[in-house]
């Protein structure tokens, strides 16, 4: 999952990920949390583009890499820096009760 977010341009992240889920985000995140998530995605994107070590770590992941493993592979300093983005990404994979039939 970090790779998908690292490759995504920030404007596309906002348009294709944040905006379609705005109603749900407003239920669980404050405006500050959403801004921080957007900022962390932009920072991850920029770091992926500019730091070879981060790019190598992220590019090592495959489709079979577990969610936690992928996020834990980021260097500790950076992993902590992107913690809010990790929480957000984990929330994207949850099912809402009213979607179960």
N, CA, C and O atoms as a MOPAC input file, in Angstrom:
PM7 MOZYME 1SCF
protein

 N      0.80100 1    -1.20800 1     0.00000 1
 C      0.00000 1     0.00000 1     0.00000 1
 C      0.84600 1     1.27600 1     0.00000 1
 O      0.46700 1     2.23600 1    -0.67200 1
 N      1.97300 1     1.33600 1     0.72000 1
 C      2.75400 1     2.57100 1     0.62700 1
 C      3.17200 1     2.87900 1    -0.81300 1
 O      3.25800 1     4.04300 1    -1.20200 1
 N      3.42900 1     1.84000 1    -1.59700 1
 C      3.86700 1     2.05600 1    -2.98300 1
 C      2.78300 1     2.75200 1    -3.80400 1
 O      3.07400 1     3.67700 1    -4.56200 1
 N      1.56400 1     2.31800 1    -3.65700 1
 C      0.46200 1     2.94100 1    -4.39600 1
 C      0.35900 1     4.41700 1    -4.03100 1
 O      0.20800 1     5.26800 1    -4.90700 1
 N      0.44000 1     4.71800 1    -2.74800 1
 C      0.33900 1     6.10400 1    -2.30000 1
 C      1.57300 1     6.91400 1    -2.67700 1
 O      1.46100 1     8.10400 1    -2.97000 1
 N      2.74500 1     6.28700 1    -2.67500 1
 C      3.97700 1     6.98700 1    -3.03600 1
 C      3.99700 1     7.35200 1    -4.52000 1
 O      4.51700 1     8.40200 1    -4.89500 1
 N      3.43700 1     6.49700 1    -5.35400 1
 C      3.42600 1     6.75200 1    -6.79600 1
 C      2.35100 1     7.74700 1    -7.22000 1
 O      2.45500 1     8.36200 1    -8.28100 1
 N      1.33100 1     7.90500 1    -6.40100 1
 C      0.18300 1     8.74000 1    -6.76500 1
 C      0.50200 1    10.23000 1    -6.58800 1
 O      0.92700 1    10.66300 1    -5.51700 1
 N      0.29200 1    10.99400 1    -7.64600 1
 C      0.47600 1    12.44300 1    -7.51800 1
 C     -0.52400 1    12.98700 1    -6.50400 1
 O     -1.66300 1    12.52100 1    -6.45000 1
 N     -0.11100 1    13.97500 1    -5.69400 1
 C     -0.99400 1    14.50600 1    -4.65100 1
 C     -2.35400 1    14.98900 1    -5.15800 1
 O     -3.36400 1    14.78700 1    -4.48200 1
 N     -2.40100 1    15.61000 1    -6.31100 1
 C     -3.69100 1    16.08100 1    -6.84000 1
 C     -4.61500 1    14.91100 1    -7.14900 1
 O     -5.82500 1    15.00200 1    -6.94400 1
 N     -4.05100 1    13.81900 1    -7.63900 1
 C     -4.85400 1    12.63400 1    -7.93000 1
 C     -5.31100 1    11.98000 1    -6.63200 1
 O     -6.44700 1    11.51500 1    -6.53800 1
 N     -4.42900 1    11.94200 1    -5.62600 1
 C     -4.80700 1    11.41800 1    -4.31500 1
 C     -6.01800 1    12.17300 1    -3.78100 1
 O     -6.97600 1    11.55700 1    -3.31300 1
 N     -5.98400 1    13.47900 1    -3.84700 1
 C     -7.09800 1    14.29800 1    -3.35900 1
 C     -8.36300 1    14.00100 1    -4.16100 1
 O     -9.42800 1    13.78300 1    -3.58300 1
 N     -8.24800 1    13.99200 1    -5.49800 1
 C     -9.41500 1    13.84800 1    -6.37400 1
 C     -9.99700 1    12.43400 1    -6.36100 1
 O    -11.21700 1    12.27100 1    -6.37600 1
 N     -9.13800 1    11.41100 1    -6.33200 1
 C     -9.63500 1    10.04700 1    -6.46800 1
 C     -9.77300 1     9.29000 1    -5.15500 1
 O    -10.47800 1     8.28300 1    -5.09200 1
 N     -9.10900 1     9.76000 1    -4.10900 1
 C     -9.17300 1     9.04500 1    -2.83000 1
 C     -9.89200 1     9.86200 1    -1.77200 1
 O    -10.85600 1     9.38100 1    -1.17600 1
 N     -9.44900 1    11.07900 1    -1.52600 1
 C    -10.06800 1    11.87400 1    -0.46400 1
 C    -11.47200 1    12.34500 1    -0.82400 1
 O    -12.41500 1    12.11500 1    -0.06700 1
 N    -11.61800 1    12.99500 1    -1.96200 1
 C    -12.90900 1    13.59500 1    -2.30700 1
 C    -14.06300 1    12.58800 1    -2.36500 1
 O    -15.13500 1    12.88800 1    -1.84100 1
 N    -13.89700 1    11.40700 1    -2.97600 1
 C    -15.01200 1    10.45700 1    -3.01400 1
 C    -15.41400 1     9.91800 1    -1.62900 1
 O    -16.53200 1     9.43700 1    -1.44700 1
 N    -14.51000 1    10.00000 1    -0.67400 1
 C    -14.78100 1     9.47400 1     0.67200 1
 C    -14.99100 1    10.58600 1     1.69700 1
 O    -14.94000 1    10.33500 1     2.90100 1
 N    -15.22200 1    11.79200 1     1.23700 1
 C    -15.30300 1    12.95700 1     2.13300 1
 C    -16.36800 1    12.78600 1     3.20800 1
 O    -16.12800 1    13.11400 1     4.37000 1
 N    -17.53100 1    12.28100 1     2.84100 1
 C    -18.61700 1    12.11100 1     3.82100 1
 C    -18.19400 1    11.14400 1     4.92500 1
 O    -18.42600 1    11.40000 1     6.10700 1
 N    -17.58300 1    10.05000 1     4.53900 1
 C    -17.11700 1     9.07200 1     5.52800 1
 C    -15.97200 1     9.64300 1     6.36100 1
 O    -15.92200 1     9.43300 1     7.57200 1
 N    -15.05900 1    10.35900 1     5.72200 1
 C    -13.94200 1    10.96100 1     6.44600 1
 C    -14.43400 1    11.92100 1     7.51500 1
 O    -13.90400 1    11.94900 1     8.62600 1
 N    -15.44100 1    12.70300 1     7.18100 1
 C    -15.97400 1    13.67600 1     8.13000 1
 C    -16.55000 1    13.01900 1     9.38400 1
 O    -16.63300 1    13.65200 1    10.43600 1
 N    -16.94500 1    11.75400 1     9.27400 1
 C    -17.48300 1    11.03400 1    10.43400 1
 C    -16.38800 1    10.59600 1    11.40100 1
 O    -16.63700 1    10.47300 1    12.60000 1
 N    -15.19000 1    10.36100 1    10.89800 1
 C    -14.14300 1     9.75900 1    11.71500 1
 C    -12.88700 1    10.61100 1    11.87700 1
 O    -12.09100 1    10.36200 1    12.78300 1
 N    -12.69500 1    11.60300 1    11.02600 1
 C    -11.49100 1    12.42000 1    11.06000 1
 C    -11.85400 1    13.89300 1    11.16700 1
 O    -12.85100 1    14.34600 1    10.60500 1
 N    -11.03000 1    14.63000 1    11.89500 1
 C    -11.21100 1    16.08400 1    11.94000 1
 C    -10.63500 1    16.68700 1    10.66000 1
 O     -9.92600 1    16.01100 1     9.91400 1
 N    -10.94000 1    17.94800 1    10.41200 1
 C    -10.38600 1    18.63100 1     9.24100 1
 C     -8.85800 1    18.63100 1     9.29700 1
 O     -8.18900 1    18.49100 1     8.27300 1
 N     -8.31600 1    18.78900 1    10.50500 1
 C     -6.85600 1    18.78100 1    10.68900 1
 C     -6.29200 1    17.41300 1    10.31100 1
 O     -5.26400 1    17.33200 1     9.63900 1
 N     -6.96200 1    16.33200 1    10.73900 1
 C     -6.50400 1    14.98100 1    10.41300 1
 C     -6.46600 1    14.76100 1     8.90000 1
 O     -5.52500 1    14.16100 1     8.38100 1
 N     -7.47700 1    15.24100 1     8.20300 1
 C     -7.53400 1    15.08000 1     6.74400 1
 C     -6.40700 1    15.88200 1     6.09700 1
 O     -5.75700 1    15.39900 1     5.17000 1
 N     -6.17400 1    17.09200 1     6.57600 1
 C     -5.07100 1    17.90200 1     6.03900 1
 C     -3.71900 1    17.23400 1     6.28800 1
 O     -2.85500 1    17.23900 1     5.41200 1
 N     -3.53400 1    16.65800 1     7.47900 1
 C     -2.28500 1    15.96700 1     7.79100 1
 C     -2.10800 1    14.72100 1     6.92100 1
 O     -0.99600 1    14.41900 1     6.48900 1
 N     -3.19200 1    14.00700 1     6.66800 1
 C     -3.13700 1    12.83500 1     5.79200 1
 C     -2.71000 1    13.26200 1     4.39000 1
 O     -1.86000 1    12.62500 1     3.76800 1
 N     -3.30100 1    14.33100 1     3.91000 1
 C     -2.94900 1    14.84200 1     2.58800 1
 C     -1.48200 1    15.29000 1     2.55200 1
 O     -0.77800 1    15.04200 1     1.57300 1
 N     -1.03700 1    15.93600 1     3.59900 1
 C      0.35400 1    16.38300 1     3.68800 1
 C      1.31600 1    15.19300 1     3.74300 1
 O      2.36100 1    15.20700 1     3.09200 1
 N      0.96400 1    14.17400 1     4.51200 1
 C      1.82100 1    13.00000 1     4.61700 1
 C      1.90100 1    12.24600 1     3.29200 1
 O      2.95800 1    11.71700 1     2.94800 1
 N      0.81200 1    12.19100 1     2.55200 1
 C      0.84900 1    11.53500 1     1.23700 1
 C      1.75900 1    12.32000 1     0.30800 1
 O      2.55100 1    11.73200 1    -0.42900 1
 N      1.65600 1    13.62700 1     0.33700 1
 C      2.51800 1    14.46800 1    -0.50600 1
 C      3.99200 1    14.27500 1    -0.12400 1
 O      4.85700 1    14.19100 1    -0.99500 1
 N      4.27000 1    14.20600 1     1.18800 1
 C      5.64300 1    13.99000 1     1.65100 1
 C      6.16500 1    12.61200 1     1.22900 1
 O      7.31900 1    12.48300 1     0.81900 1
 N      5.31700 1    11.58500 1     1.32900 1
 C      5.72000 1    10.24400 1     0.91100 1
 C      6.00500 1    10.22300 1    -0.58300 1
 O      6.99300 1     9.63700 1    -1.02400 1
 N      5.14600 1    10.85800 1    -1.35400 1
 C      5.33400 1    10.94900 1    -2.80900 1
 C      6.67000 1    11.62400 1    -3.13500 1
 O      7.43600 1    11.13300 1    -3.96400 1
 N      6.93600 1    12.74600 1    -2.48000 1
 C      8.17900 1    13.48100 1    -2.73700 1
 C      9.40200 1    12.69500 1    -2.26800 1
 O     10.43500 1    12.68900 1    -2.93800 1
 N      9.28400 1    12.03900 1    -1.12800 1
 C     10.40700 1    11.26000 1    -0.62200 1
 C     10.69600 1    10.07000 1    -1.53200 1
 O     11.85700 1     9.73200 1    -1.76200 1
 N      9.66700 1     9.44700 1    -2.03900 1
 C      9.84800 1     8.33300 1    -2.97500 1
 C     10.59600 1     8.80400 1    -4.22500 1
 O     11.45100 1     8.09200 1    -4.75400 1
 N     10.27200 1     9.98300 1    -4.68000 1
 C     10.90200 1    10.52600 1    -5.89000 1
 C     12.34400 1    10.96700 1    -5.65200 1
 O     13.15600 1    10.93400 1    -6.57700 1
 N     12.67700 1    11.38100 1    -4.41900 1
 C     13.98400 1    12.00200 1    -4.18700 1
 C     14.96100 1    11.16600 1    -3.35900 1
 O     16.16200 1    11.43100 1    -3.40400 1
 N     14.49900 1    10.17900 1    -2.61300 1
 C     15.38900 1     9.38600 1    -1.75700 1
 C     15.46600 1     7.95400 1    -2.27700 1
 O     14.48300 1     7.21200 1    -2.25600 1
 N     16.64600 1     7.58700 1    -2.74000 1
 C     16.84500 1     6.25600 1    -3.32000 1
 C     16.56200 1     5.15000 1    -2.31200 1
 O     15.99000 1     4.12400 1    -2.68100 1
 N     16.94400 1     5.32700 1    -1.05700 1
 C     16.72800 1     4.28300 1    -0.04200 1
 C     15.24100 1     4.03200 1     0.17900 1
 O     14.82000 1     2.88200 1     0.30200 1
 N     14.45600 1     5.08200 1     0.23000 1
 C     13.01300 1     4.93100 1     0.40200 1
 C     12.41200 1     4.25700 1    -0.83200 1
 O     11.56000 1     3.37700 1    -0.71200 1
 N     12.85400 1     4.66800 1    -1.99900 1
 C     12.35000 1     4.08000 1    -3.24400 1
 C     12.67200 1     2.58400 1    -3.31000 1
 O     11.81600 1     1.78400 1    -3.68500 1
 N     13.90200 1     2.20300 1    -2.94700 1
 C     14.27800 1     0.78400 1    -2.96000 1
 C     13.41900 1    -0.01700 1    -1.99200 1
 O     12.95200 1    -1.10600 1    -2.32500 1
 N     13.21100 1     0.51900 1    -0.79900 1
 C     12.39400 1    -0.17800 1     0.20700 1
 C     10.98300 1    -0.39300 1    -0.30300 1
 O     10.44900 1    -1.49900 1    -0.21900 1
 N     10.38500 1     0.64600 1    -0.82400 1
 C      9.00500 1     0.56300 1    -1.29200 1
 C      8.89700 1    -0.32100 1    -2.53700 1
 O      7.95400 1    -1.10200 1    -2.66200 1
 N      9.84600 1    -0.20300 1    -3.44600 1
 C      9.79700 1    -0.99600 1    -4.67900 1
 C     10.00800 1    -2.48100 1    -4.41300 1
 O      9.65600 1    -3.31200 1    -5.25000 1
 N     10.56800 1    -2.82300 1    -3.27700 1
 C     10.79100 1    -4.22400 1    -2.91200 1
 C      9.46200 1    -4.93200 1    -2.61800 1
 O      9.39100 1    -6.15800 1    -2.70100 1
 N      8.42400 1    -4.18800 1    -2.28000 1
 C      7.12500 1    -4.76900 1    -1.93400 1
 C      6.42700 1    -5.31100 1    -3.18200 1
 O      6.58500 1    -4.78800 1    -4.28500 1
 N      5.65800 1    -6.36500 1    -2.97400 1
 C      4.87200 1    -6.95600 1    -4.05600 1
 C      3.40600 1    -6.97500 1    -3.63200 1
 O      3.05800 1    -6.51000 1    -2.54700 1
 N      2.56100 1    -7.51300 1    -4.49500 1
 C      1.13500 1    -7.63300 1    -4.15600 1
 C      0.90700 1    -8.57000 1    -2.98300 1
 O     -0.12700 1    -8.49400 1    -2.32000 1
 N      1.85300 1    -9.44300 1    -2.72400 1
 C      1.68700 1   -10.38100 1    -1.60800 1
 C      2.26500 1    -9.85400 1    -0.29500 1
 O      2.16600 1   -10.52700 1     0.73100 1
 N      2.86200 1    -8.66900 1    -0.30700 1
 C      3.38700 1    -8.07600 1     0.92400 1
 C      2.21500 1    -7.65300 1     1.80700 1
 O      1.31400 1    -6.94400 1     1.35800 1
 N      2.23300 1    -8.08900 1     3.05400 1
 C      1.16100 1    -7.74400 1     3.99200 1
 C      1.17900 1    -6.24600 1     4.28800 1
 O      2.22300 1    -5.59600 1     4.24600 1
 N      0.00300 1    -5.72600 1     4.58600 1
 C     -0.16800 1    -4.29600 1     4.86400 1
 C      0.81300 1    -3.82200 1     5.93200 1
 O      1.57200 1    -2.88100 1     5.70200 1
 N      0.80200 1    -4.47200 1     7.10600 1
 C      1.67300 1    -4.03800 1     8.19900 1
 C      3.14200 1    -4.20100 1     7.85000 1
 O      3.96400 1    -3.35800 1     8.21100 1
 N      3.47500 1    -5.25900 1     7.16200 1
 C      4.86100 1    -5.47700 1     6.75800 1
 C      5.34800 1    -4.33900 1     5.86900 1
 O      6.45800 1    -3.83700 1     6.04700 1
 N      4.52300 1    -3.93700 1     4.91800 1
 C      4.90700 1    -2.86900 1     3.99600 1
 C      5.14600 1    -1.56100 1     4.74300 1
 O      6.13600 1    -0.87500 1     4.49000 1
 N      4.25300 1    -1.21300 1     5.65500 1
 C      4.42300 1     0.03700 1     6.40200 1
 C      5.57300 1    -0.06800 1     7.39500 1
 O      6.30000 1     0.90300 1     7.60700 1
 N      5.74300 1    -1.23900 1     8.00700 1
 C      6.83300 1    -1.41800 1     8.96800 1
 C      8.20000 1    -1.39600 1     8.30500 1
 O      9.19600 1    -1.09700 1     8.96300 1
 N      8.26800 1    -1.70600 1     7.02100 1
 C      9.53400 1    -1.69600 1     6.29700 1
 C     10.09700 1    -0.29400 1     6.11700 1
 O     11.30400 1    -0.12600 1     5.94300 1
 N      9.23800 1     0.70500 1     6.15800 1
 C      9.75400 1     2.06400 1     6.03800 1
 C     10.66800 1     2.32500 1     7.23000 1
 O     10.37200 1     1.88800 1     8.34200 1
 N     11.76900 1     3.03000 1     7.01300 1
 C     12.65300 1     3.31700 1     8.14900 1
 C     11.85900 1     3.93600 1     9.29400 1
 O     10.94200 1     4.72500 1     9.06700 1
 N     12.21800 1     3.57300 1    10.52700 1
 C     11.44000 1     3.96300 1    11.71100 1
 C     11.08000 1     5.44300 1    11.71500 1
 O      9.92200 1     5.80400 1    11.92700 1
 N     12.06000 1     6.28900 1    11.48300 1
 C     11.80200 1     7.72200 1    11.49700 1
 C     10.70900 1     8.07200 1    10.49800 1
 O      9.80700 1     8.85500 1    10.79600 1
 N     10.79900 1     7.48500 1     9.31500 1
 C      9.83400 1     7.81300 1     8.26600 1
 C      8.50900 1     7.10000 1     8.50600 1
 O      7.44400 1     7.65700 1     8.23800 1
 N      8.57000 1     5.88100 1     9.00500 1
 C      7.35100 1     5.15500 1     9.31500 1
 C      6.49600 1     5.89100 1    10.32200 1
 O      5.27200 1     5.94000 1    10.19600 1
 N      7.14600 1     6.46300 1    11.32500 1
 C      6.41100 1     7.24200 1    12.31100 1
 C      5.87700 1     8.52200 1    11.68700 1
 O      4.79000 1     8.98800 1    12.02900 1
 N      6.64000 1     9.07600 1    10.78300 1
 C      6.22200 1    10.31600 1    10.13100 1
 C      4.96400 1    10.10700 1     9.29700 1
 O      4.16800 1    11.03200 1     9.13500 1
 N      4.77700 1     8.90200 1     8.76800 1
 C      3.62600 1     8.61100 1     7.91900 1
 C      2.55800 1     7.80600 1     8.64800 1
 O      1.73100 1     7.14900 1     8.01600 1
 N      2.57700 1     7.85700 1     9.96900 1
 C      1.64900 1     7.04000 1    10.75800 1
 C      0.18800 1     7.39800 1    10.45800 1
 O     -0.64400 1     6.50100 1    10.31800 1
 N     -0.12900 1     8.66200 1    10.36000 1
 C     -1.50300 1     9.07000 1    10.05900 1
 C     -1.96000 1     8.56500 1     8.69700 1
 O     -3.11200 1     8.16300 1     8.53600 1
 N     -1.07000 1     8.58400 1     7.72900 1
 C     -1.38800 1     8.06700 1     6.39800 1
 C     -1.61900 1     6.56100 1     6.45600 1
 O     -2.48800 1     6.03100 1     5.76500 1
 N     -0.83800 1     5.88100 1     7.28100 1
 C     -1.00700 1     4.43000 1     7.46500 1
 C     -2.37900 1     4.12200 1     8.06200 1
 O     -3.06800 1     3.21400 1     7.59900 1
 N     -2.77300 1     4.87100 1     9.08200 1
 C     -4.09400 1     4.68500 1     9.71200 1
 C     -5.19400 1     4.94200 1     8.68400 1
 O     -6.15700 1     4.18100 1     8.59700 1
 N     -5.05000 1     6.00200 1     7.91700 1
 C     -6.02800 1     6.33000 1     6.88300 1
 C     -6.13800 1     5.19600 1     5.86600 1
 O     -7.23900 1     4.76900 1     5.52000 1
 N     -4.99100 1     4.71300 1     5.39100 1
 C     -4.97900 1     3.64300 1     4.38800 1
 C     -5.62100 1     2.37100 1     4.93700 1
 O     -6.32600 1     1.67100 1     4.21000 1
 N     -5.38500 1     2.06700 1     6.20700 1
 C     -6.01300 1     0.90500 1     6.82600 1
 C     -7.52100 1     1.05500 1     6.89300 1
 O     -8.25300 1     0.07500 1     6.75500 1
 N     -7.98000 1     2.26000 1     7.10000 1
 C     -9.41700 1     2.52800 1     7.16200 1
 C    -10.09800 1     2.38000 1     5.81500 1
 O    -11.29000 1     2.07900 1     5.75600 1
 N     -9.36300 1     2.58700 1     4.73600 1
 C     -9.95900 1     2.43100 1     3.40100 1
 C    -10.38500 1     0.99700 1     3.14400 1
 O    -11.29000 1     0.74300 1     2.35000 1
 N     -9.72800 1     0.06100 1     3.81900 1
 C    -10.01700 1    -1.34300 1     3.58700 1
 C    -11.09700 1    -1.92300 1     4.47700 1
 O    -11.35100 1    -3.12600 1     4.42800 1
 N    -11.73500 1    -1.10200 1     5.28500 1
 C    -12.76000 1    -1.60900 1     6.17900 1
 C    -14.13400 1    -1.56700 1     5.50400 1
 O    -14.37200 1    -0.77900 1     4.58900 1
 N    -15.01600 1    -2.42300 1     5.97300 1
 C    -16.38100 1    -2.50000 1     5.43700 1
 C    -17.31600 1    -1.84100 1     6.42800 1
 O    -17.26300 1    -2.11900 1     7.62600 1
 N    -18.16500 1    -0.97700 1     5.93300 1
 C    -19.15300 1    -0.34800 1     6.79700 1
 C    -20.30100 1    -1.30300 1     7.01300 1
 O    -20.66600 1    -2.04900 1     6.10400 1
 N    -20.88600 1    -1.29300 1     8.21500 1
 C    -21.99300 1    -2.21000 1     8.55300 1
 C    -23.16400 1    -2.09200 1     7.58800 1
 O    -23.78700 1    -3.09900 1     7.25200 1
 N    -23.47300 1    -0.87800 1     7.13700 1
 C    -24.64000 1    -0.72400 1     6.27600 1
 C    -24.36900 1    -1.18200 1     4.84100 1
 O    -25.26100 1    -1.11900 1     3.99500 1
 N    -23.14300 1    -1.64400 1     4.56000 1
 C    -22.82900 1    -2.18300 1     3.22200 1
 C    -23.00000 1    -3.69700 1     3.19000 1
 O    -22.95900 1    -4.29400 1     2.11300 1
 N    -23.18700 1    -4.31900 1     4.32200 1
 C    -23.31500 1    -5.77000 1     4.38500 1
 C    -24.77200 1    -6.12900 1     4.13800 1
 O    -25.67400 1    -5.56200 1     4.75500 1
 N    -24.99400 1    -7.07000 1     3.23600 1
 C    -26.37700 1    -7.45700 1     2.92000 1
 C    -26.54200 1    -8.93000 1     3.17200 1
 O    -27.62900 1    -9.47300 1     2.97300 1

